[in-house]
Amino acid sequence: MDVKNNTIDALNQPDFFEGMIPRKTTSAQAEKLEDGEVNPFTNKPFSKKYKTILQGRRKLPVHDQRENFLSLIQSSQFVVLVGETGSGKTTQIPQYLVYNELSHLKGKQIACTQPRRVAAMSVAQRVADEMDVVLGQEVGYNIRFEDFTSPKTFLKYMTDGMLLREAMSDHTLSRYSAIVLDEAHERTLSTDILMGLLKEICKTRKDLQVIIMSATLDAGKFQKYFNDAPLLNVPGRTFPVEVFYTSEAEKDYVEAAIRTVLQIHSNEPEGDILVFLTGEEEIETACREIKWEGEDLMRQNKCGPLMVVPLYSTLSPVAQQKIFAAAPVGRPGGPPGRKIVVSTNIAETSLTIDGIVYVIDPGLSKQKVYNPRIRIESLLVSPISKASAQQRAGRAGRTRPGKAYRLYTETAFDEELLEQTYPEIMRSNLGNVVLQLKQLGINDLVRFDFMDPPAPETLMRALELLNYLGALEDDTSMTKTGRLMAAFPLDPQLSKMLIESPNHKCSNEILTITALISVPPIFVRPRGAEKPADAAKAKFVHQDGDHLTLLNAFLEYKKNERNPQWCRKNFINERSMKSAVNVRKQLLRVMEKKGLAITSVMGNNRFYSTIIRKAICSGYFMQVAHREPSGHYATLKDNQPVVLHPSSSIKSKPEWILYDEIVLTSRTYIRTCVEVNVDWLFEGTSDYYTDLSSFPNCDGKRALEQVIKYRKRSGDRKKKI
């Protein structure tokens, strides 16, 4: 008997089918299937593990609301669900929809979006276990550059960005019967666009169900936006969480967090600790220091053993799974062991780590902020919102009463923190967003139904960028080049560079460089090993710039058969290299699908550096800095003073430098740079530099004017180097 027939029998065919279309279920009917002996989705007997997990699922607060949820979703196309941390909404609501929609019988899928890759992967694994199926088969996940699904998949966890990409090729999202937007309060770029898009799609697709979920949400605002959608509140934490504040502001929040961890470990009863910090470097530093101090305390027999685990998005899936390991066992009669998880805000939502009793919250996170006037997008450490603080505190109290230590004052919480996180669409470069909207068939961007419309100046900057890249016509209609660019899950400049690379006969090399730029830095420089790390990197350095240095390292990595030992010896981040290999494969498939030639310049042309740099220039010609008489650099378009990043391979001071990004810390740095010839700026991009009237009066502008005069006099508009 096949899966479909088994499901029909279990659900009692006369009650559920009318003209071969399944009707909706009740919670009692669904639970009868769950309590059965045979899995209706695989046609195999349920495992013992499944039965154990099922008992735990039935104790979750969301379970008591199952019938209410089904009643709402059967009477309304949109439902807003607010469930506290630990209520089980992320894992259970999609499963309730599976039994209600019976999407697998209709050849449809159910999607549940997550703002972060880590959450999508970990929750998919948990749900696969709960449904007693193999991850990647009936339940799967889809994240950027990794699609872990199959033709059997009917429940898919995915990042919001991946669902948006699917909408580009399928404007009505026809393969889905229900879509869950989880953690909607985070208001990511993709979530905001999806919300507006789903409102539009649901006008014609009355069969599509949309559920908007979060633990902390301005429910009234979301209800109003989604046509006065009904609201379902789900209670969450079983145990109370006691919140503590500092008496005065902390000068060094990392040091304060480390000190608090050790005090808890020394003085508090058994229970694991979750620490929030802002980035990888801070987390790794904190992990080392906590481990050293913890081992010292253990030697003095003052504390039990510690297991310190980092968590951030660029860790490998295997490393990320360590956060779910059990805490170490203390010596008989001695102090208990404890697990410490040190994480970015990816542990704030969707990820539930059992055993966490103590949470340490410095009240900060890294946020992307874009200034359209100077065209700089920075990753800044900023205060979190009250909603995020509540989410963080909610990580405690899952197994027994918990404690949250906020490393800021109560006055700061009351008076300085915003109620909700500032929407990403209000603080981001919208170049990629506009390209996505155009590909989705949305031409009137001004009238698109954003929940919070972006600033007009930011929108104009995005249109200007795409127009100069050749993605949009002057009337903002999409060009053939624009449609090609939209096919790549990349920033517009990288997409344009890839598309132009076959014209320079170096698409193979540009593919590699693009993949390396798209992953975390491949060169590592551990504290205490700076000199050997710098000496190792020097073997790969190319004097013409960082892009070519990255290429050299990748070629050596391949030559050494991707040997992990070679990576360690040369201070290469093996995780980043593996990611780059995977990203490159994905991009190669897109290029082949779009009929873009794969050509190589290495090994048969002594001018390969020039050719590759010209190809890079075809995408990044707007991101150029000029060396001023004072010796410092200034960006061409905005005359913004910048400095070469200390990690750059360029040690000379060439007159013209192209940069991949601007990093704003204590100074304004340009990172991932390459030396360019000024004449390359006019090859195929003359519209941008022909009219310099909008450029600020600076030495870079005067140098360009001299070049233009010379080119006009010589009549050679395509001067060859």
XYZ file of C-alpha atoms in Angstrom:
721
model
C 0.000 0.000 0.000
C 1.476 3.384 -0.941
C 1.749 6.453 1.272
C -1.190 8.234 -0.342
C -3.580 5.330 0.092
C -2.402 4.737 3.637
C -3.097 8.369 4.510
C -6.548 8.201 2.887
C -7.436 5.090 4.882
C -6.211 6.592 8.133
C -8.158 9.786 7.622
C -11.339 7.953 6.594
C -11.754 8.698 2.903
C -15.508 9.622 2.873
C -14.954 12.324 5.498
C -11.915 13.839 3.914
C -12.316 13.689 0.174
C -14.832 15.241 -2.100
C -13.981 15.011 -5.769
C -10.421 13.892 -4.816
C -9.762 17.145 -2.902
C -8.945 16.644 0.817
C -11.025 18.576 3.314
C -9.583 20.101 6.458
C -8.800 18.027 9.556
C -9.619 18.445 13.204
C -6.979 18.123 15.919
C -8.574 14.857 17.107
C -8.315 13.317 13.637
C -4.702 14.428 13.270
C -3.773 13.131 16.710
C -5.301 9.758 15.858
C -2.812 9.518 12.996
C 0.064 10.626 15.242
C -0.905 7.999 17.841
C -1.042 5.206 15.252
C 1.485 2.467 14.681
C 2.351 3.322 11.052
C 3.814 6.603 9.859
C 1.339 7.879 7.217
C 4.114 9.728 5.381
C 6.623 6.878 5.016
C 4.349 3.825 5.409
C 6.797 2.437 7.973
C 6.187 1.638 11.652
C 6.857 4.532 14.033
C 10.098 4.222 16.002
C 10.370 4.148 19.799
C 12.142 7.503 19.666
C 9.119 8.991 17.882
C 6.778 7.867 20.673
C 9.028 9.440 23.306
C 9.267 12.719 21.401
C 5.500 12.743 20.837
C 4.878 12.685 24.598
C 7.068 15.799 24.949
C 5.316 17.543 22.056
C 1.921 17.064 23.672
C 3.179 18.948 26.765
C 4.133 22.070 24.793
C 1.888 25.108 25.409
C 1.060 25.380 21.704
C -0.553 21.934 21.769
C -3.453 23.244 23.870
C -4.153 25.778 21.101
C -4.139 23.287 18.225
C -7.911 23.219 17.717
C -8.136 27.017 18.020
C -5.385 27.423 15.446
C -7.049 25.049 12.978
C -10.352 26.854 13.446
C -8.733 30.213 12.625
C -6.777 28.972 9.628
C -9.859 27.292 8.187
C -11.868 30.502 8.402
C -9.238 33.118 7.509
C -6.513 33.335 4.873
C -4.169 35.234 7.199
C -3.492 34.416 10.858
C -1.184 36.312 13.236
C 0.244 34.089 15.973
C 2.150 35.402 18.978
C 3.752 32.671 21.048
C 6.274 33.148 23.807
C 9.710 31.596 23.601
C 9.465 27.897 24.348
C 5.830 27.546 23.339
C 6.775 25.210 20.452
C 5.307 27.341 17.660
C 8.252 27.020 15.233
C 8.266 23.223 15.257
C 4.578 22.466 15.834
C 2.559 24.960 13.765
C 4.019 23.755 10.413
C 3.235 20.165 11.437
C -0.345 21.108 12.301
C -0.570 22.590 8.826
C 0.764 19.377 7.276
C -2.140 17.408 8.728
C -4.614 20.188 7.974
C -3.547 20.961 4.407
C -2.562 17.396 3.405
C -0.341 19.212 0.930
C 1.550 16.037 -0.028
C -1.656 14.590 -1.491
C -2.099 17.675 -3.656
C 1.476 17.855 -4.874
C 2.004 20.997 -2.791
C 4.457 22.069 -0.112
C 4.363 24.011 3.134
C 7.134 26.564 3.693
C 8.309 27.942 7.033
C 10.741 30.850 6.693
C 13.499 31.744 9.131
C 15.663 34.879 9.176
C 18.822 32.812 9.701
C 20.459 29.804 8.044
C 21.351 28.149 11.358
C 17.742 28.189 12.550
C 16.424 26.792 9.259
C 18.841 23.850 9.406
C 18.477 23.015 13.096
C 14.680 23.317 13.204
C 14.327 21.175 10.059
C 16.393 18.449 11.726
C 14.262 18.620 14.870
C 10.987 18.441 12.937
C 12.270 15.531 10.838
C 12.949 13.675 14.097
C 9.508 14.575 15.440
C 7.784 13.306 12.278
C 10.025 10.217 12.214
C 11.275 10.919 8.698
C 14.715 11.366 7.124
C 15.930 14.963 6.858
C 16.121 15.894 3.193
C 13.227 13.623 2.237
C 9.729 14.437 3.548
C 11.131 17.336 5.618
C 14.007 19.430 4.297
C 15.620 22.851 4.296
C 16.732 25.337 1.665
C 19.311 28.006 2.450
C 21.620 30.102 0.292
C 23.867 27.773 -1.732
C 22.428 24.625 -0.072
C 19.189 22.897 -1.055
C 18.629 19.868 1.184
C 15.264 18.753 -0.207
C 13.970 16.041 -2.551
C 10.908 15.444 -4.760
C 9.288 13.876 -1.666
C 9.613 17.039 0.433
C 6.316 18.547 1.534
C 7.514 20.546 4.572
C 10.395 22.892 3.911
C 12.222 25.200 6.308
C 14.033 27.940 4.443
C 15.507 31.392 4.825
C 13.157 34.199 3.838
C 15.612 35.159 1.093
C 15.315 31.754 -0.570
C 11.513 31.928 -0.684
C 11.835 35.358 -2.247
C 14.147 33.950 -4.914
C 11.602 31.237 -5.680
C 8.962 33.943 -6.146
C 11.111 35.486 -8.898
C 10.572 32.482 -11.126
C 7.108 31.575 -9.796
C 5.264 34.840 -9.148
C 2.280 33.152 -7.447
C 4.305 30.642 -5.395
C 2.106 27.981 -6.957
C 3.915 25.027 -5.378
C 2.868 26.076 -1.848
C -0.441 25.591 -0.075
C 0.659 27.378 3.102
C 3.473 29.736 4.083
C 4.616 30.478 7.628
C 6.642 33.662 8.155
C 8.413 32.957 11.442
C 10.188 35.542 13.624
C 8.421 38.307 11.707
C 9.353 40.824 14.406
C 12.961 40.813 13.144
C 11.748 42.648 10.041
C 14.515 41.514 7.710
C 14.622 42.896 4.178
C 13.328 39.665 2.694
C 10.541 39.266 5.261
C 9.252 42.792 4.597
C 9.192 42.206 0.833
C 7.560 38.794 1.307
C 4.801 40.308 3.426
C 3.919 42.829 0.714
C 4.219 40.172 -1.977
C 2.022 37.643 -0.155
C -0.686 40.258 0.343
C -0.712 40.756 -3.416
C -0.557 37.022 -4.265
C -3.431 36.186 -1.899
C -5.761 38.489 -3.841
C -5.786 35.929 -6.657
C -4.737 32.772 -4.759
C -7.536 32.278 -2.245
C -6.228 28.760 -1.519
C -2.922 30.021 -0.082
C -2.756 30.180 3.728
C -0.358 32.666 5.382
C 0.643 32.556 9.056
C 2.738 35.339 10.588
C 4.495 34.229 13.786
C 6.746 35.731 16.415
C 7.463 35.633 20.115
C 7.388 39.421 20.478
C 5.333 41.330 17.968
C 3.373 44.530 17.592
C 0.357 42.326 16.933
C -2.064 45.182 16.229
C 0.155 46.599 13.491
C 0.500 43.199 11.800
C -3.208 42.444 12.101
C -4.100 45.757 10.474
C -1.554 45.235 7.683
C -2.941 41.782 6.895
C -6.559 42.872 6.415
C -7.562 42.687 10.098
C -6.300 39.117 10.440
C -7.335 37.188 13.575
C -4.802 36.898 16.405
C -3.914 33.771 18.370
C -1.925 34.181 21.586
C -0.008 31.142 22.825
C 1.356 31.153 26.388
C 4.968 30.145 26.627
C 7.382 29.739 29.471
C 6.442 27.215 32.086
C 8.851 28.713 34.628
C 9.427 32.342 35.634
C 12.594 34.236 34.707
C 14.113 36.654 37.199
C 15.783 39.674 35.559
C 18.817 41.479 37.030
C 20.319 44.806 35.927
C 23.684 46.444 36.644
C 23.768 49.469 38.948
C 25.790 51.439 36.392
C 26.833 51.115 32.738
C 29.652 48.655 31.970
C 32.737 50.079 30.224
C 33.806 46.747 28.681
C 30.791 44.526 28.047
C 32.891 41.541 26.893
C 34.921 41.554 30.093
C 31.729 42.050 32.114
C 30.116 39.067 30.361
C 33.139 36.832 31.087
C 33.171 37.937 34.734
C 29.435 37.249 35.086
C 29.823 33.749 33.599
C 32.513 32.862 36.126
C 30.497 34.279 39.035
C 27.459 32.221 38.020
C 29.603 29.118 37.607
C 31.137 29.651 41.061
C 28.003 30.578 43.011
C 24.812 29.449 41.264
C 23.134 26.014 41.254
C 23.356 23.624 38.326
C 22.223 24.928 34.920
C 23.750 25.925 31.598
C 24.590 29.508 30.575
C 23.857 31.367 27.328
C 25.931 34.489 26.653
C 25.097 36.949 23.881
C 27.965 38.827 22.178
C 28.129 40.716 18.892
C 30.579 38.912 16.595
C 32.928 36.026 15.881
C 36.094 37.665 17.197
C 34.485 38.621 20.516
C 32.953 35.172 20.885
C 36.189 33.287 20.238
C 38.062 35.576 22.655
C 35.424 35.094 25.346
C 35.413 31.310 24.833
C 39.187 31.109 25.311
C 39.187 33.240 28.454
C 36.198 31.465 30.034
C 37.840 28.108 29.337
C 41.193 29.173 30.847
C 39.596 30.714 33.941
C 37.205 27.772 34.333
C 40.043 25.238 34.214
C 41.901 27.241 36.849
C 38.839 27.236 39.144
C 38.408 23.505 38.597
C 42.046 22.841 39.564
C 41.339 24.693 42.803
C 38.311 22.392 43.252
C 36.048 25.455 43.476
C 33.939 24.564 40.430
C 32.945 21.680 38.212
C 34.123 21.130 34.615
C 33.114 23.582 31.880
C 32.247 22.980 28.230
C 32.450 26.268 26.320
C 30.778 26.283 22.879
C 30.766 29.180 20.375
C 27.817 29.815 18.050
C 27.790 32.131 15.032
C 26.516 31.850 11.488
C 29.822 31.021 9.761
C 30.498 27.932 11.873
C 30.122 24.594 10.113
C 26.885 22.655 10.772
C 28.876 20.062 12.729
C 30.356 22.750 14.986
C 26.947 24.370 15.437
C 25.429 21.094 16.600
C 27.787 21.075 19.612
C 25.484 23.549 21.352
C 22.973 20.711 21.820
C 25.473 18.403 23.552
C 24.916 17.561 27.211
C 26.850 19.438 29.878
C 29.920 17.651 31.311
C 29.362 15.530 34.419
C 31.087 16.688 37.584
C 33.035 14.475 39.948
C 30.915 12.404 42.388
C 30.067 14.612 45.351
C 31.754 17.589 43.703
C 30.422 20.731 41.998
C 28.267 20.102 38.889
C 29.556 20.504 35.347
C 28.181 23.243 33.149
C 27.789 24.105 29.462
C 28.429 27.678 28.334
C 27.111 28.736 24.905
C 28.563 32.040 23.649
C 26.512 33.245 20.712
C 25.538 36.094 18.440
C 21.851 36.996 18.271
C 21.183 33.885 16.146
C 20.394 32.145 19.455
C 17.821 34.837 20.212
C 15.024 33.234 18.203
C 14.006 29.821 16.843
C 16.955 27.955 18.367
C 15.969 26.307 21.641
C 18.868 24.918 23.656
C 17.605 22.654 26.421
C 19.241 23.085 29.807
C 19.781 26.856 29.578
C 18.936 28.392 32.956
C 21.078 31.546 32.931
C 21.227 34.198 30.207
C 23.763 37.031 30.032
C 22.698 39.942 27.838
C 24.992 42.956 27.187
C 22.124 44.610 25.268
C 24.062 44.921 22.000
C 24.138 43.345 18.557
C 25.686 44.072 15.188
C 23.315 45.840 12.806
C 23.742 46.805 9.179
C 23.320 50.549 8.640
C 23.413 52.270 5.235
C 24.066 55.968 4.708
C 22.758 56.806 1.201
C 24.437 60.208 1.112
C 27.966 58.838 1.335
C 27.032 55.363 0.005
C 28.548 53.534 2.974
C 27.006 50.407 4.461
C 28.445 49.640 7.879
C 28.058 46.818 10.367
C 27.786 48.688 13.648
C 27.439 47.486 17.212
C 24.100 48.959 18.289
C 21.695 48.663 21.233
C 19.049 45.972 20.839
C 15.302 46.639 21.196
C 13.119 45.798 24.195
C 11.547 43.042 22.114
C 14.983 41.473 21.555
C 15.835 41.807 25.257
C 12.628 39.928 26.104
C 13.506 37.248 23.542
C 16.936 36.813 25.091
C 15.573 36.574 28.624
C 13.060 34.014 27.334
C 15.894 31.608 26.515
C 16.098 30.892 30.271
C 13.409 29.205 32.308
C 12.760 26.272 30.014
C 13.499 23.475 32.487
C 13.199 25.340 35.795
C 13.061 28.938 37.030
C 15.738 30.925 35.213
C 17.730 34.127 35.595
C 18.616 36.797 33.030
C 21.547 39.118 33.752
C 21.320 42.332 31.734
C 24.651 44.145 31.637
C 22.999 47.551 31.501
C 20.873 49.609 33.856
C 17.122 49.345 34.275
C 16.896 53.034 33.372
C 18.679 52.307 30.073
C 16.167 49.538 29.348
C 13.188 51.778 30.093
C 14.377 54.970 28.428
C 16.995 54.143 25.777
C 15.915 50.929 24.061
C 13.389 51.028 21.223
C 10.236 48.946 21.605
C 10.882 46.987 18.384
C 13.914 46.407 16.168
C 14.238 49.102 13.511
C 13.205 47.441 10.203
C 16.172 46.453 8.043
C 14.548 48.002 4.979
C 14.909 51.411 6.642
C 18.663 51.024 7.124
C 19.945 49.064 4.116
C 21.308 49.534 0.623
C 18.356 48.583 -1.553
C 20.202 47.745 -4.790
C 19.465 44.031 -4.537
C 15.929 44.655 -3.227
C 14.974 46.813 -6.218
C 16.388 44.203 -8.612
C 14.359 41.492 -6.861
C 11.157 43.558 -6.958
C 11.620 44.282 -10.653
C 12.170 40.585 -11.347
C 8.991 39.852 -9.376
C 7.111 42.034 -11.846
C 6.610 44.949 -9.446
C 7.329 48.068 -11.478
C 5.723 50.778 -9.355
C 8.118 50.654 -6.405
C 6.733 53.811 -4.823
C 3.263 52.287 -4.467
C 4.399 48.825 -3.391
C 2.665 47.956 -0.123
C 5.627 48.038 2.284
C 4.693 47.838 5.944
C 7.280 50.605 6.487
C 8.350 52.303 3.217
C 12.106 52.930 2.799
C 13.510 56.449 2.572
C 13.099 57.938 -0.962
C 16.807 58.848 -1.091
C 17.811 55.218 -0.442
C 15.463 54.066 -3.202
C 16.895 56.624 -5.636
C 20.455 55.495 -4.875
C 19.458 51.906 -5.672
C 17.835 52.892 -8.980
C 20.920 54.927 -9.871
C 23.250 51.990 -9.127
C 21.221 49.547 -11.225
C 20.914 52.026 -14.078
C 24.685 52.496 -14.291
C 25.209 48.726 -14.070
C 22.922 48.333 -17.080
C 20.250 46.413 -15.163
C 17.578 49.094 -15.606
C 16.714 51.439 -18.451
C 16.329 55.184 -17.824
C 12.578 54.597 -17.408
C 13.444 51.932 -14.740
C 12.244 49.023 -16.904
C 14.388 45.891 -16.616
C 17.010 45.098 -19.255
C 18.219 41.727 -20.469
C 21.347 42.251 -18.352
C 19.153 43.001 -15.331
C 17.246 39.751 -15.760
C 20.538 37.872 -15.952
C 21.812 39.636 -12.827
C 18.649 38.704 -10.917
C 19.350 35.017 -11.596
C 22.377 35.139 -9.264
C 21.926 35.204 -5.448
C 24.555 37.953 -5.239
C 24.910 41.697 -4.829
C 24.362 43.537 -8.149
C 28.041 44.424 -8.605
C 29.141 40.800 -8.210
C 26.423 39.637 -10.595
C 27.482 42.174 -13.230
C 31.129 41.163 -12.839
C 30.229 37.505 -13.426
C 28.075 38.291 -16.454
C 30.818 40.408 -18.057
C 33.634 37.956 -17.314
C 33.121 35.815 -20.476
C 33.782 38.957 -22.564
C 37.184 39.150 -20.895
C 37.806 35.395 -21.373
C 38.309 34.841 -17.638
C 34.943 33.669 -16.296
C 36.551 30.661 -14.596
C 38.777 32.901 -12.475
C 36.019 35.426 -11.761
C 33.768 32.560 -10.616
C 36.404 31.584 -8.058
C 36.964 35.175 -6.890
C 33.203 35.735 -6.545
C 32.833 32.587 -4.434
C 35.737 33.633 -2.188
C 34.252 37.109 -1.670
C 30.878 35.535 -0.803
C 32.177 33.489 2.154
C 33.820 34.477 5.465
C 37.519 35.489 5.216
C 39.734 32.574 4.212
C 42.859 33.883 5.967
C 42.983 33.460 9.746
C 45.259 35.422 12.082
C 44.992 33.897 15.570
C 45.988 35.923 18.588
C 49.544 35.017 19.580
C 50.330 33.607 16.121
C 50.230 36.807 14.074
C 53.760 36.534 12.677
C 53.527 32.948 11.357
C 50.041 33.709 9.982
C 51.364 36.769 8.126
C 54.336 34.761 6.818
C 51.982 32.046 5.539
C 49.752 34.576 3.802
C 52.780 36.228 2.185
C 53.251 33.085 0.048
C 49.956 33.807 -1.712
C 50.152 37.598 -1.938
C 49.814 39.146 -5.389
C 51.153 42.690 -5.626
C 48.227 43.833 -7.789
C 45.630 43.233 -5.092
C 43.546 41.128 -2.757
C 41.303 39.503 -5.373
C 44.341 37.916 -7.009
C 45.743 36.924 -3.607
C 42.494 35.086 -2.871
C 42.710 33.386 -6.261
C 46.303 32.262 -5.599
C 45.311 30.730 -2.253
C 42.376 28.863 -3.802
C 44.521 27.454 -6.627
C 47.065 26.176 -4.082
C 44.246 24.700 -2.005
C 43.067 22.740 -5.058
C 46.620 21.752 -5.970
C 47.031 20.288 -2.479
C 43.794 18.303 -2.918
C 41.891 20.351 -0.325
C 44.012 18.861 2.458
C 42.879 20.008 5.964
C 46.459 19.705 7.211
C 47.617 22.074 4.450
C 44.933 24.552 5.586
C 46.110 24.453 9.198
C 49.746 24.808 8.188
C 48.998 27.841 6.014
C 46.509 29.510 8.385
C 43.654 29.015 5.930
C 40.090 28.758 7.215
C 39.089 25.308 5.961
C 35.359 25.972 6.584
C 35.486 29.062 4.385
C 37.333 27.205 1.639
C 34.786 24.380 1.655
C 31.992 26.948 1.520
C 33.702 28.677 -1.402
C 33.901 25.377 -3.302
C 30.178 24.827 -2.731
C 29.242 28.399 -3.680
C 31.341 28.154 -6.831
C 29.505 24.993 -7.911
C 26.149 26.688 -7.419
C 27.169 29.789 -9.378
C 28.671 27.639 -12.125
C 25.313 25.891 -12.543
C 23.551 29.252 -12.902
C 26.104 30.406 -15.508
C 25.739 27.205 -17.517
C 21.952 27.393 -17.291
C 22.046 30.969 -18.616
C 24.432 30.059 -21.447
C 27.397 32.092 -20.154
C 30.703 30.751 -21.476
C 33.220 29.316 -19.014
C 36.680 30.400 -20.116
C 40.051 30.602 -18.394
C 42.962 32.999 -18.766
C 45.373 31.451 -16.275
C 48.385 29.569 -17.543
C 48.186 30.740 -21.162
C 48.403 34.505 -20.880
C 51.116 36.487 -19.116
C 48.740 39.427 -18.861
C 46.235 37.424 -16.804
C 46.371 39.923 -13.908
C 45.368 42.801 -16.167
C 42.567 40.806 -17.782
C 41.114 39.674 -14.425
C 41.304 43.196 -12.972
C 39.520 44.612 -16.026
C 36.736 42.074 -15.488
C 36.464 43.075 -11.808
C 36.298 46.701 -12.919
C 33.261 45.927 -15.123
C 31.197 45.363 -11.971
C 32.865 47.654 -9.458
C 33.777 50.694 -11.575
C 31.747 52.923 -9.235
C 33.749 51.824 -6.189
C 37.071 53.505 -6.887
C 39.324 55.615 -4.686
C 42.050 58.057 -5.776
C 45.338 58.772 -4.002
C 45.382 62.428 -2.991
C 48.548 64.590 -2.838
C 48.526 64.166 0.948
C 48.984 60.398 0.434
C 45.583 59.286 1.727
C 42.767 57.950 -0.448
C 39.384 59.500 -1.161
C 36.399 57.865 -2.866
C 35.695 59.298 -6.316
C 31.964 59.878 -6.091
C 31.773 61.296 -2.570
C 35.327 62.448 -1.743
C 35.117 60.341 1.423
C 38.568 59.947 3.091
C 39.402 56.229 3.372
C 42.350 54.041 4.372
C 43.500 50.699 2.973
C 42.509 47.918 5.377
C 45.542 46.503 7.282
C 44.794 43.039 5.846
C 45.256 44.237 2.243
C 47.929 42.679 0.031
C 48.687 46.070 -1.574
C 51.730 47.525 0.131
C 52.570 50.205 -2.457
C 50.340 53.246 -2.923
C 48.933 53.070 -6.465
C 47.074 56.121 -7.773
C 43.777 54.289 -8.396
C 42.283 51.564 -6.226
C 39.052 49.603 -6.642
C 37.463 48.276 -3.449
C 34.829 45.650 -2.664
C 33.465 47.243 0.508
C 33.869 50.069 2.993
C 34.253 49.086 6.651
C 33.550 51.741 9.253
C 35.215 51.095 12.634
C 37.620 53.501 14.345
C 38.542 54.644 10.814
C 36.912 54.308 7.405
C 38.661 51.396 5.687
C 38.367 50.065 2.150
C 38.672 46.269 2.097
C 39.392 43.662 -0.597
C 41.134 46.061 -2.959
C 42.856 45.854 -6.327
C 44.969 48.322 -8.299
C 43.298 49.561 -11.500
C 44.239 51.727 -14.460
C 42.141 54.864 -14.864
C 41.471 54.064 -18.550
C 39.629 50.873 -17.556
C 36.954 53.026 -15.939
C 35.896 54.205 -19.399
C 35.702 50.786 -21.037
C 32.026 49.915 -21.319
C 31.079 52.251 -18.468
C 31.600 55.651 -20.087
C 28.150 56.950 -19.055
C 29.182 57.031 -15.429
C 32.370 59.032 -15.892
C 31.520 61.100 -18.981
C 29.504 63.670 -17.028
C 31.435 64.675 -13.911
C 29.165 67.579 -12.957
C 27.714 65.679 -9.978
C 31.167 64.662 -8.665
C 32.595 66.685 -5.760
C 35.448 69.073 -6.492
C 38.514 66.999 -5.592
C 41.837 65.790 -6.978
C 40.230 62.575 -8.236
C 37.743 64.568 -10.327
C 40.495 66.775 -11.744
C 42.544 63.681 -12.648
C 39.525 62.217 -14.469
C 38.970 65.485 -16.352
C 42.558 65.373 -17.608
C 42.067 61.798 -18.811
C 38.840 62.753 -20.637
C 40.579 65.689 -22.360
C 43.440 63.480 -23.459
C 41.095 60.796 -24.778
C 39.139 63.376 -26.747
C 42.303 64.822 -28.260
C 43.689 61.464 -29.246
C 40.334 60.172 -30.454
C 41.230 56.826 -28.980
C 38.237 56.064 -26.737
C 39.354 52.463 -26.410
C 42.951 52.906 -25.488
C 44.692 49.539 -24.999
C 47.103 49.020 -22.204
